[in-house]
Amino acid sequence: MTETQGDAAPDGAAVYREVLSRRYLRVLSLSALLGVPIALACFFFVSLQHWLQHEVWAALPAALGYEEAPWWWPLPALGLAGLILAPVVTRMPGHGGHLPVDGLGGTPVGPRALPGVVLAAIATLPLGVVLGPEAPLMAVGSALALLAVRRMRGADDPRTTGVVATAGSTAAISTILGGPLVSALLVVEAAGLGGARLAALLMPCLIASATGALVFTGFGTWTGLKTGGLALPAVPPAANPDVGDFLWGLPIAALIACVLTLGRHMGRSTARWTGRGNAMTRTVLCALAVGVCLSAYALLTGRSPRDAALSGQETLAELAAHPTGWSVAVLLALVVCKGLAWAVSLGGLRGGPIFPALLLGAAGSLACAGLPGLGTAPALACGICAAATAVMGLPLCGAVLTALLLGTDAYDQMPLIVGASVVAHLTTLLMNRRGTATS
């Protein structure tokens, strides 16, 4: 035991010396400054995406005489998305970004690949691709950070570029994931680090996220532009969870984790299929398959296909504010149709995997809210937390993100939220292990 402590002490002392070194303090100062331009870039990125989304799904149908997008609307919209994305994926540097099925990780996106990532996101996500903006935003953050670090002394040091790129990505994603704390926790759990070395990586991420969040929110208030960040303006009334909520809620969390994990497995199969043949043709076919799923939802429910299209941020807010306005049949149709579209998008298109998963978890859990002894607020908390944990693979980050989304109502639900995150994480690990063993 003493020998172990003796071995650990020099490493900790070296990390502390590094944190107080001039090189690291320059990195820390640069991270604080980077938060400003990254936040501005993300603000205009998300604002433009939100405006295009409104034009495609609200303004254009209204101009053509429809009160809302008709059932067939996703077919030409997603067909166009596939035609735009296919040459980006096959010919542009960076292939439009990481595959969503691989999560938010991977090597940082450099400046050379940034145009393809931005084009893929801006030109396809508003057309109805069932993915979120989080992965493209992280690419914007890392690319801008790497562009800035080129002029620094010691820019060829991989440790410096790695920390700065991570800080840039964290600053970018913090603009839509509830602020610096969630994004910092995401880095902590994803990196699997601890101790003093964790602090050395985390501090640039925190300060870049903090300055970025300040600029992002302040600039939005000043301009009046709507960015469509992840938020639930209204949630079901708070209620203390009881025994019934735990008896129903934890199995529901496991079920939601199973559904989302199966979706990711389907996404990996789609990715393998897309990579084996003509990538351009198969990318278009994937986009059309997503359009078919969205049109099927509209035909089955008589509702607008917009409910199932896009990242799901607006639908999640509507669902949380008016959970009784959705029948069980509609919620189940949403889970099935959007879930299939999400799985195909994960393996064949470009974007982020988190936001649609949160809607799937919320819809699945609220479909079960009528079970005897299960309340609406506990069901929603379980669903969102299970989905966040399953798709990110990060139980602590999933629980904190759920708490921020639910606001003050999360205080009473925290024991259930924590339980759901643990159950969902264990279920995901078990299913992934079985999938690895069978393959």
CSV table of C-alpha atoms in Angstrom, one decimal:
chain,number,residue,atom,x,y,z
A,1,MET,CA,0.0,0.0,0.0
A,2,THR,CA,2.8,2.4,0.9
A,3,GLU,CA,4.6,1.5,-2.3
A,4,THR,CA,1.6,2.3,-4.4
A,5,GLN,CA,1.2,5.7,-2.7
A,6,GLY,CA,4.8,6.4,-3.3
A,7,ASP,CA,4.5,5.6,-6.9
A,8,ALA,CA,1.4,7.8,-7.3
A,9,ALA,CA,2.9,10.8,-5.5
A,10,PRO,CA,5.5,11.8,-8.2
A,11,ASP,CA,2.9,11.5,-10.9
A,12,GLY,CA,0.5,13.8,-9.0
A,13,ALA,CA,3.3,16.3,-8.3
A,14,ALA,CA,4.3,16.3,-12.0
A,15,VAL,CA,0.7,17.1,-12.9
A,16,TYR,CA,0.6,20.0,-10.5
A,17,ARG,CA,3.8,21.3,-11.8
A,18,GLU,CA,2.3,21.1,-15.3
A,19,VAL,CA,-0.8,22.9,-14.3
A,20,LEU,CA,1.3,25.8,-12.9
A,21,SER,CA,3.6,25.9,-15.9
A,22,ARG,CA,3.6,28.8,-18.4
A,23,ARG,CA,2.6,26.5,-21.2
A,24,TYR,CA,-0.4,25.2,-19.4
A,25,LEU,CA,-1.5,28.7,-18.3
A,26,ARG,CA,-1.3,29.8,-21.9
A,27,VAL,CA,-3.5,26.9,-22.9
A,28,LEU,CA,-5.9,27.9,-20.1
A,29,SER,CA,-6.0,31.5,-21.3
A,30,LEU,CA,-6.5,30.4,-24.8
A,31,SER,CA,-9.4,28.2,-23.8
A,32,ALA,CA,-11.1,31.1,-22.1
A,33,LEU,CA,-10.7,33.2,-25.2
A,34,LEU,CA,-11.8,30.4,-27.5
A,35,GLY,CA,-15.2,30.2,-25.8
A,36,VAL,CA,-16.2,33.5,-27.3
A,37,PRO,CA,-15.7,32.8,-31.1
A,38,ILE,CA,-16.9,29.2,-30.7
A,39,ALA,CA,-20.1,30.3,-29.0
A,40,LEU,CA,-20.7,32.9,-31.7
A,41,ALA,CA,-20.1,30.3,-34.4
A,42,CYS,CA,-22.4,27.8,-32.7
A,43,PHE,CA,-25.1,30.5,-32.2
A,44,PHE,CA,-25.3,31.3,-35.9
A,45,PHE,CA,-25.0,27.6,-36.8
A,46,VAL,CA,-28.0,26.6,-34.6
A,47,SER,CA,-30.0,29.7,-35.5
A,48,LEU,CA,-29.6,29.0,-39.2
A,49,GLN,CA,-30.5,25.4,-38.7
A,50,HIS,CA,-33.6,26.4,-36.8
A,51,TRP,CA,-34.7,28.9,-39.4
A,52,LEU,CA,-34.2,26.4,-42.3
A,53,GLN,CA,-36.1,23.8,-40.3
A,54,HIS,CA,-39.1,26.2,-39.9
A,55,GLU,CA,-39.0,27.1,-43.6
A,56,VAL,CA,-39.0,23.5,-44.7
A,57,TRP,CA,-41.7,22.1,-42.2
A,58,ALA,CA,-43.9,25.2,-41.6
A,59,ALA,CA,-43.5,28.1,-44.0
A,60,LEU,CA,-43.2,26.1,-47.2
A,61,PRO,CA,-46.2,23.8,-46.6
A,62,ALA,CA,-48.3,26.9,-45.6
A,63,ALA,CA,-47.2,28.6,-48.9
A,64,LEU,CA,-48.5,25.6,-50.8
A,65,GLY,CA,-51.8,25.7,-49.0
A,66,TYR,CA,-51.3,23.1,-46.3
A,67,GLU,CA,-52.0,23.7,-42.7
A,68,GLU,CA,-49.2,21.4,-41.8
A,69,ALA,CA,-46.8,19.2,-43.6
A,70,PRO,CA,-48.8,16.4,-45.4
A,71,TRP,CA,-47.9,12.7,-44.9
A,72,TRP,CA,-45.9,12.5,-48.1
A,73,TRP,CA,-43.7,15.5,-47.2
A,74,PRO,CA,-40.8,13.6,-45.8
A,75,LEU,CA,-40.3,11.6,-49.0
A,76,PRO,CA,-39.0,14.4,-51.2
A,77,ALA,CA,-37.4,16.2,-48.3
A,78,LEU,CA,-35.3,13.2,-47.2
A,79,GLY,CA,-34.6,12.3,-50.9
A,80,LEU,CA,-33.1,15.7,-51.3
A,81,ALA,CA,-31.2,15.3,-48.1
A,82,GLY,CA,-29.7,12.1,-49.4
A,83,LEU,CA,-28.7,13.6,-52.7
A,84,ILE,CA,-27.0,16.5,-50.9
A,85,LEU,CA,-25.2,14.3,-48.4
A,86,ALA,CA,-24.0,11.5,-50.7
A,87,PRO,CA,-21.2,13.6,-52.5
A,88,VAL,CA,-20.2,15.1,-49.2
A,89,VAL,CA,-19.7,11.7,-47.6
A,90,THR,CA,-17.9,10.2,-50.6
A,91,ARG,CA,-15.8,13.2,-51.9
A,92,MET,CA,-15.2,15.9,-49.3
A,93,PRO,CA,-12.4,15.7,-46.7
A,94,GLY,CA,-13.7,14.3,-43.4
A,95,HIS,CA,-16.7,12.6,-45.1
A,96,GLY,CA,-19.1,15.0,-43.4
A,97,GLY,CA,-18.1,14.0,-39.9
A,98,HIS,CA,-18.1,10.9,-37.7
A,99,LEU,CA,-20.8,8.3,-38.1
A,100,PRO,CA,-23.5,9.0,-35.4
A,101,VAL,CA,-23.5,5.3,-34.4
A,102,ASP,CA,-20.0,5.8,-33.0
A,103,GLY,CA,-21.3,8.4,-30.5
A,104,LEU,CA,-19.7,11.7,-29.9
A,105,GLY,CA,-16.1,10.4,-29.6
A,106,GLY,CA,-13.5,9.9,-32.2
A,107,THR,CA,-10.5,12.0,-33.2
A,108,PRO,CA,-11.1,15.8,-33.3
A,109,VAL,CA,-12.3,17.2,-36.5
A,110,GLY,CA,-9.6,19.5,-38.1
A,111,PRO,CA,-10.1,22.7,-40.1
A,112,ARG,CA,-9.8,20.9,-43.4
A,113,ALA,CA,-12.8,18.7,-42.7
A,114,LEU,CA,-14.9,21.5,-41.2
A,115,PRO,CA,-16.6,22.6,-44.5
A,116,GLY,CA,-17.9,19.1,-45.2
A,117,VAL,CA,-19.2,18.8,-41.7
A,118,VAL,CA,-21.0,22.1,-41.7
A,119,LEU,CA,-22.5,21.5,-45.2
A,120,ALA,CA,-23.7,18.0,-44.2
A,121,ALA,CA,-25.4,19.4,-41.1
A,122,ILE,CA,-26.9,22.6,-42.4
A,123,ALA,CA,-28.1,21.1,-45.7
A,124,THR,CA,-29.6,17.9,-44.3
A,125,LEU,CA,-30.6,18.1,-40.7
A,126,PRO,CA,-33.4,20.7,-41.4
A,127,LEU,CA,-34.8,18.4,-44.1
A,128,GLY,CA,-35.9,15.8,-41.5
A,129,VAL,CA,-32.9,13.7,-40.8
A,130,VAL,CA,-33.6,12.1,-37.4
A,131,LEU,CA,-30.4,13.3,-35.7
A,132,GLY,CA,-29.4,16.2,-33.5
A,133,PRO,CA,-26.9,19.1,-34.0
A,134,GLU,CA,-24.6,18.1,-31.1
A,135,ALA,CA,-21.9,16.2,-33.1
A,136,PRO,CA,-21.6,18.9,-35.8
A,137,LEU,CA,-21.3,21.5,-33.1
A,138,MET,CA,-18.5,19.6,-31.4
A,139,ALA,CA,-16.8,19.4,-34.8
A,140,VAL,CA,-17.1,23.2,-35.2
A,141,GLY,CA,-15.6,23.7,-31.8
A,142,SER,CA,-12.7,21.4,-32.2
A,143,ALA,CA,-11.9,22.7,-35.7
A,144,LEU,CA,-11.9,26.3,-34.6
A,145,ALA,CA,-9.8,25.5,-31.6
A,146,LEU,CA,-7.2,23.6,-33.7
A,147,LEU,CA,-7.1,26.5,-36.2
A,148,ALA,CA,-6.4,28.9,-33.3
A,149,VAL,CA,-3.7,26.7,-31.7
A,150,ARG,CA,-1.6,26.7,-34.9
A,151,ARG,CA,-0.2,30.1,-34.1
A,152,MET,CA,0.7,29.1,-30.5
A,153,ARG,CA,4.3,28.2,-29.5
A,154,GLY,CA,4.4,24.5,-29.1
A,155,ALA,CA,1.5,23.8,-31.5
A,156,ASP,CA,3.2,20.6,-32.6
A,157,ASP,CA,2.8,19.2,-29.1
A,158,PRO,CA,0.1,16.5,-29.3
A,159,ARG,CA,-0.9,17.0,-25.6
A,160,THR,CA,-1.5,20.8,-26.2
A,161,THR,CA,-3.5,20.2,-29.4
A,162,GLY,CA,-5.5,17.4,-27.7
A,163,VAL,CA,-6.5,19.5,-24.7
A,164,VAL,CA,-7.3,22.6,-26.8
A,165,ALA,CA,-9.4,20.5,-29.3
A,166,THR,CA,-11.3,18.9,-26.4
A,167,ALA,CA,-11.9,22.3,-24.8
A,168,GLY,CA,-13.2,23.6,-28.1
A,169,SER,CA,-15.6,20.6,-28.5
A,170,THR,CA,-16.8,21.0,-24.9
A,171,ALA,CA,-17.4,24.7,-25.3
A,172,ALA,CA,-19.5,24.0,-28.4
A,173,ILE,CA,-21.7,21.3,-27.0
A,174,SER,CA,-22.2,23.1,-23.7
A,175,THR,CA,-24.3,25.7,-25.7
A,176,ILE,CA,-27.1,23.2,-26.2
A,177,LEU,CA,-26.6,20.7,-23.3
A,178,GLY,CA,-27.5,22.9,-20.4
A,179,GLY,CA,-24.2,24.7,-19.8
A,180,PRO,CA,-20.6,23.8,-18.8
A,181,LEU,CA,-21.4,21.2,-16.1
A,182,VAL,CA,-23.1,18.7,-18.3
A,183,SER,CA,-20.5,19.0,-21.0
A,184,ALA,CA,-17.6,18.8,-18.5
A,185,LEU,CA,-19.2,15.7,-17.0
A,186,LEU,CA,-19.4,14.2,-20.5
A,187,VAL,CA,-15.7,14.7,-20.9
A,188,VAL,CA,-14.9,13.3,-17.5
A,189,GLU,CA,-16.9,10.0,-18.0
A,190,ALA,CA,-15.9,9.6,-21.6
A,191,ALA,CA,-12.2,10.0,-20.9
A,192,GLY,CA,-12.3,7.7,-17.9
A,193,LEU,CA,-9.7,9.8,-16.1
A,194,GLY,CA,-9.3,10.7,-12.5
A,195,GLY,CA,-7.3,12.6,-9.9
A,196,ALA,CA,-5.0,15.5,-10.7
A,197,ARG,CA,-4.6,14.6,-14.4
A,198,LEU,CA,-8.4,14.9,-14.7
A,199,ALA,CA,-8.3,18.4,-13.4
A,200,ALA,CA,-5.6,19.3,-15.9
A,201,LEU,CA,-7.9,18.3,-18.7
A,202,LEU,CA,-11.1,19.5,-17.2
A,203,MET,CA,-10.2,23.1,-16.4
A,204,PRO,CA,-9.7,24.3,-20.0
A,205,CYS,CA,-13.0,22.6,-20.9
A,206,LEU,CA,-14.8,24.3,-18.0
A,207,ILE,CA,-13.5,27.8,-18.7
A,208,ALA,CA,-14.1,27.5,-22.5
A,209,SER,CA,-17.6,26.2,-21.8
A,210,ALA,CA,-18.3,29.0,-19.3
A,211,THR,CA,-17.3,31.8,-21.5
A,212,GLY,CA,-19.0,30.2,-24.4
A,213,ALA,CA,-22.3,29.8,-22.6
A,214,LEU,CA,-22.2,33.4,-21.4
A,215,VAL,CA,-21.8,34.7,-25.0
A,216,PHE,CA,-24.3,32.2,-26.4
A,217,THR,CA,-27.1,33.1,-24.1
A,218,GLY,CA,-26.3,36.8,-24.0
A,219,PHE,CA,-26.1,37.1,-27.8
A,220,GLY,CA,-29.4,35.2,-28.1
A,221,THR,CA,-31.1,37.7,-25.8
A,222,TRP,CA,-29.6,40.7,-27.6
A,223,THR,CA,-30.5,39.6,-31.1
A,224,GLY,CA,-33.9,37.9,-30.3
A,225,LEU,CA,-33.0,35.0,-32.5
A,226,LYS,CA,-34.3,31.6,-31.5
A,227,THR,CA,-31.7,28.9,-31.4
A,228,GLY,CA,-33.8,25.9,-30.4
A,229,GLY,CA,-31.5,24.7,-27.7
A,230,LEU,CA,-32.4,21.7,-25.6
A,231,ALA,CA,-34.9,22.8,-23.0
A,232,LEU,CA,-38.2,21.8,-21.4
A,233,PRO,CA,-40.2,25.0,-20.6
A,234,ALA,CA,-42.9,23.0,-18.9
A,235,VAL,CA,-43.0,19.6,-17.3
A,236,PRO,CA,-45.7,17.5,-15.5
A,237,PRO,CA,-46.4,18.6,-11.9
A,238,ALA,CA,-43.8,17.4,-9.4
A,239,ALA,CA,-44.7,14.4,-7.3
A,240,ASN,CA,-42.6,12.4,-4.8
A,241,PRO,CA,-41.9,8.9,-6.2
A,242,ASP,CA,-43.4,6.1,-4.2
A,243,VAL,CA,-43.0,2.3,-4.3
A,244,GLY,CA,-45.1,1.9,-7.4
A,245,ASP,CA,-43.0,4.4,-9.3
A,246,PHE,CA,-39.9,2.4,-8.5
A,247,LEU,CA,-41.5,-1.0,-9.2
A,248,TRP,CA,-42.6,0.2,-12.7
A,249,GLY,CA,-40.0,2.8,-13.4
A,250,LEU,CA,-36.8,0.7,-13.1
A,251,PRO,CA,-38.1,-2.1,-15.5
A,252,ILE,CA,-39.2,0.7,-17.9
A,253,ALA,CA,-35.7,2.1,-17.8
A,254,ALA,CA,-34.3,-1.3,-18.6
A,255,LEU,CA,-36.8,-1.7,-21.5
A,256,ILE,CA,-35.9,1.7,-22.9
A,257,ALA,CA,-32.2,0.9,-22.7
A,258,CYS,CA,-32.9,-2.3,-24.6
A,259,VAL,CA,-34.8,-0.5,-27.4
A,260,LEU,CA,-32.1,2.1,-27.8
A,261,THR,CA,-29.3,-0.4,-27.7
A,262,LEU,CA,-31.1,-2.5,-30.4
A,263,GLY,CA,-31.4,0.7,-32.4
A,264,ARG,CA,-27.7,1.3,-32.2
A,265,HIS,CA,-27.0,-2.3,-33.2
A,266,MET,CA,-29.2,-1.8,-36.2
A,267,GLY,CA,-27.3,1.4,-36.9
A,268,ARG,CA,-24.0,-0.5,-36.9
A,269,SER,CA,-25.5,-3.0,-39.4
A,270,THR,CA,-26.6,-0.1,-41.6
A,271,ALA,CA,-23.1,1.4,-41.4
A,272,ARG,CA,-21.6,-1.9,-42.5
A,273,TRP,CA,-24.1,-2.2,-45.4
A,274,THR,CA,-23.4,1.4,-46.5
A,275,GLY,CA,-19.7,0.9,-46.4
A,276,ARG,CA,-19.6,-2.3,-48.4
A,277,GLY,CA,-21.2,-1.1,-51.6
A,278,ASN,CA,-21.7,2.1,-53.6
A,279,ALA,CA,-21.7,4.6,-50.7
A,280,MET,CA,-23.3,7.3,-52.7
A,281,THR,CA,-26.3,5.3,-53.8
A,282,ARG,CA,-26.7,3.6,-50.4
A,283,THR,CA,-26.6,7.0,-48.6
A,284,VAL,CA,-29.5,8.2,-50.7
A,285,LEU,CA,-31.4,4.9,-50.0
A,286,CYS,CA,-30.8,5.4,-46.2
A,287,ALA,CA,-32.3,8.9,-46.4
A,288,LEU,CA,-35.3,7.6,-48.4
A,289,ALA,CA,-35.8,4.8,-45.8
A,290,VAL,CA,-36.0,7.5,-43.1
A,291,GLY,CA,-38.6,9.4,-45.2
A,292,VAL,CA,-40.7,6.2,-45.4
A,293,CYS,CA,-40.6,5.8,-41.6
A,294,LEU,CA,-41.7,9.4,-41.1
A,295,SER,CA,-44.5,9.1,-43.6
A,296,ALA,CA,-45.6,5.8,-42.0
A,297,TYR,CA,-46.0,7.6,-38.7
A,298,ALA,CA,-48.2,10.3,-40.3
A,299,LEU,CA,-50.4,7.7,-42.0
A,300,LEU,CA,-50.7,5.6,-38.9
A,301,THR,CA,-51.6,8.5,-36.5
A,302,GLY,CA,-53.1,11.2,-38.7
A,303,ARG,CA,-50.6,13.6,-37.2
A,304,SER,CA,-47.9,15.7,-38.8
A,305,PRO,CA,-44.8,13.8,-39.8
A,306,ARG,CA,-42.9,16.6,-38.2
A,307,ASP,CA,-43.5,14.9,-34.8
A,308,ALA,CA,-41.2,12.1,-35.8
A,309,ALA,CA,-38.8,14.1,-38.0
A,310,LEU,CA,-35.7,16.2,-37.1
A,311,SER,CA,-33.9,15.9,-33.8
A,312,GLY,CA,-37.1,15.9,-31.7
A,313,GLN,CA,-36.4,18.9,-29.5
A,314,GLU,CA,-39.7,20.7,-30.2
A,315,THR,CA,-41.7,17.5,-29.9
A,316,LEU,CA,-40.0,16.6,-26.6
A,317,ALA,CA,-41.0,20.0,-25.2
A,318,GLU,CA,-44.6,19.6,-26.4
A,319,LEU,CA,-44.7,16.1,-25.0
A,320,ALA,CA,-43.5,17.2,-21.6
A,321,ALA,CA,-45.8,20.1,-21.4
A,322,HIS,CA,-49.0,18.2,-22.5
A,323,PRO,CA,-48.4,14.5,-21.9
A,324,THR,CA,-52.1,13.7,-21.7
A,325,GLY,CA,-52.6,15.1,-25.2
A,326,TRP,CA,-50.9,12.0,-26.7
A,327,SER,CA,-52.7,8.6,-26.8
A,328,VAL,CA,-50.8,5.4,-26.0
A,329,ALA,CA,-51.2,4.3,-29.7
A,330,VAL,CA,-49.7,7.6,-31.0
A,331,LEU,CA,-46.8,7.3,-28.5
A,332,LEU,CA,-46.0,3.7,-29.5
A,333,ALA,CA,-46.2,4.6,-33.2
A,334,LEU,CA,-43.8,7.5,-32.5
A,335,VAL,CA,-41.4,5.1,-30.7
A,336,VAL,CA,-41.5,2.5,-33.5
A,337,CYS,CA,-41.4,4.8,-36.6
A,338,LYS,CA,-38.9,7.4,-35.2
A,339,GLY,CA,-36.9,4.6,-33.6
A,340,LEU,CA,-36.4,2.9,-37.0
A,341,ALA,CA,-35.6,6.2,-38.7
A,342,TRP,CA,-33.1,7.0,-35.9
A,343,ALA,CA,-31.4,3.6,-36.3
A,344,VAL,CA,-31.1,4.0,-40.1
A,345,SER,CA,-29.8,7.6,-39.6
A,346,LEU,CA,-27.2,6.4,-37.1
A,347,GLY,CA,-25.5,4.2,-39.7
A,348,GLY,CA,-26.1,6.1,-42.9
A,349,LEU,CA,-26.4,9.8,-42.3
A,350,ARG,CA,-24.6,12.5,-40.3
A,351,GLY,CA,-25.5,14.3,-37.1
A,352,GLY,CA,-25.7,13.7,-33.3
A,353,PRO,CA,-27.4,10.7,-31.7
A,354,ILE,CA,-28.5,12.2,-28.4
A,355,PHE,CA,-31.5,14.4,-29.0
A,356,PRO,CA,-33.8,11.9,-30.8
A,357,ALA,CA,-33.0,9.3,-28.2
A,358,LEU,CA,-34.3,11.6,-25.4
A,359,LEU,CA,-37.6,11.9,-27.3
A,360,LEU,CA,-37.8,8.1,-27.8
A,361,GLY,CA,-37.2,7.6,-24.1
A,362,ALA,CA,-39.8,10.1,-23.1
A,363,ALA,CA,-42.4,8.8,-25.5
A,364,GLY,CA,-41.9,5.2,-24.4
A,365,SER,CA,-42.1,6.0,-20.7
A,366,LEU,CA,-45.2,8.2,-21.0
A,367,ALA,CA,-46.9,5.4,-23.0
A,368,CYS,CA,-46.5,3.4,-19.8
A,369,ALA,CA,-47.6,6.3,-17.5
A,370,GLY,CA,-51.2,4.9,-17.2
A,371,LEU,CA,-50.0,1.8,-15.4
A,372,PRO,CA,-51.4,1.5,-11.8
A,373,GLY,CA,-49.1,3.2,-9.3
A,374,LEU,CA,-46.9,5.0,-11.9
A,375,GLY,CA,-47.1,8.8,-12.0
A,376,THR,CA,-46.5,10.9,-15.1
A,377,ALA,CA,-43.6,12.9,-13.7
A,378,PRO,CA,-41.7,9.9,-12.5
A,379,ALA,CA,-42.3,8.1,-15.8
A,380,LEU,CA,-40.9,11.1,-17.7
A,381,ALA,CA,-37.9,11.3,-15.5
A,382,CYS,CA,-37.2,7.6,-15.9
A,383,GLY,CA,-37.6,7.7,-19.7
A,384,ILE,CA,-35.3,10.7,-20.3
A,385,CYS,CA,-32.6,9.4,-17.9
A,386,ALA,CA,-32.6,5.9,-19.3
A,387,ALA,CA,-32.4,7.2,-22.8
A,388,ALA,CA,-29.6,9.6,-22.1
A,389,THR,CA,-27.6,7.0,-20.2
A,390,ALA,CA,-28.1,4.3,-22.8
A,391,VAL,CA,-27.2,6.5,-25.8
A,392,MET,CA,-24.2,8.2,-24.2
A,393,GLY,CA,-23.0,5.2,-22.1
A,394,LEU,CA,-22.4,7.7,-19.2
A,395,PRO,CA,-24.7,7.2,-16.2
A,396,LEU,CA,-23.6,10.3,-14.2
A,397,CYS,CA,-23.9,12.6,-17.2
A,398,GLY,CA,-27.3,11.1,-18.1
A,399,ALA,CA,-28.6,11.7,-14.5
A,400,VAL,CA,-27.3,15.3,-14.4
A,401,LEU,CA,-28.7,16.1,-17.9
A,402,THR,CA,-32.1,14.8,-16.8
A,403,ALA,CA,-32.0,16.9,-13.6
A,404,LEU,CA,-31.3,20.0,-15.6
A,405,LEU,CA,-34.1,19.3,-18.1
A,406,LEU,CA,-36.7,18.8,-15.4
A,407,GLY,CA,-35.5,21.8,-13.4
A,408,THR,CA,-36.9,22.1,-9.8
A,409,ASP,CA,-39.1,19.1,-10.3
A,410,ALA,CA,-36.0,16.9,-10.5
A,411,TYR,CA,-35.4,17.4,-6.8
A,412,ASP,CA,-38.1,15.0,-5.7
A,413,GLN,CA,-37.2,12.6,-8.5
A,414,MET,CA,-33.5,12.3,-7.9
A,415,PRO,CA,-33.6,8.8,-6.2
A,416,LEU,CA,-35.6,7.5,-9.2
A,417,ILE,CA,-33.4,9.3,-11.7
A,418,VAL,CA,-30.2,7.8,-10.2
A,419,GLY,CA,-31.8,4.3,-10.1
A,420,ALA,CA,-32.9,4.6,-13.7
A,421,SER,CA,-29.4,5.6,-14.8
A,422,VAL,CA,-27.8,2.7,-13.1
A,423,VAL,CA,-30.3,0.2,-14.4
A,424,ALA,CA,-30.1,1.6,-17.9
A,425,HIS,CA,-26.3,1.5,-17.9
A,426,LEU,CA,-26.1,-2.1,-16.7
A,427,THR,CA,-28.7,-3.2,-19.2
A,428,THR,CA,-26.8,-1.5,-22.0
A,429,LEU,CA,-23.5,-3.1,-20.9
A,430,LEU,CA,-25.2,-6.5,-20.8
A,431,MET,CA,-26.7,-6.2,-24.2
A,432,ASN,CA,-23.5,-4.9,-25.7
A,433,ARG,CA,-21.6,-7.8,-24.2
A,434,ARG,CA,-24.0,-10.3,-25.6
A,435,GLY,CA,-23.9,-8.7,-29.0
A,436,THR,CA,-20.1,-8.8,-29.0
A,437,ALA,CA,-20.2,-12.5,-28.0
A,438,THR,CA,-22.6,-13.5,-30.7
A,439,SER,CA,-20.7,-11.6,-33.4
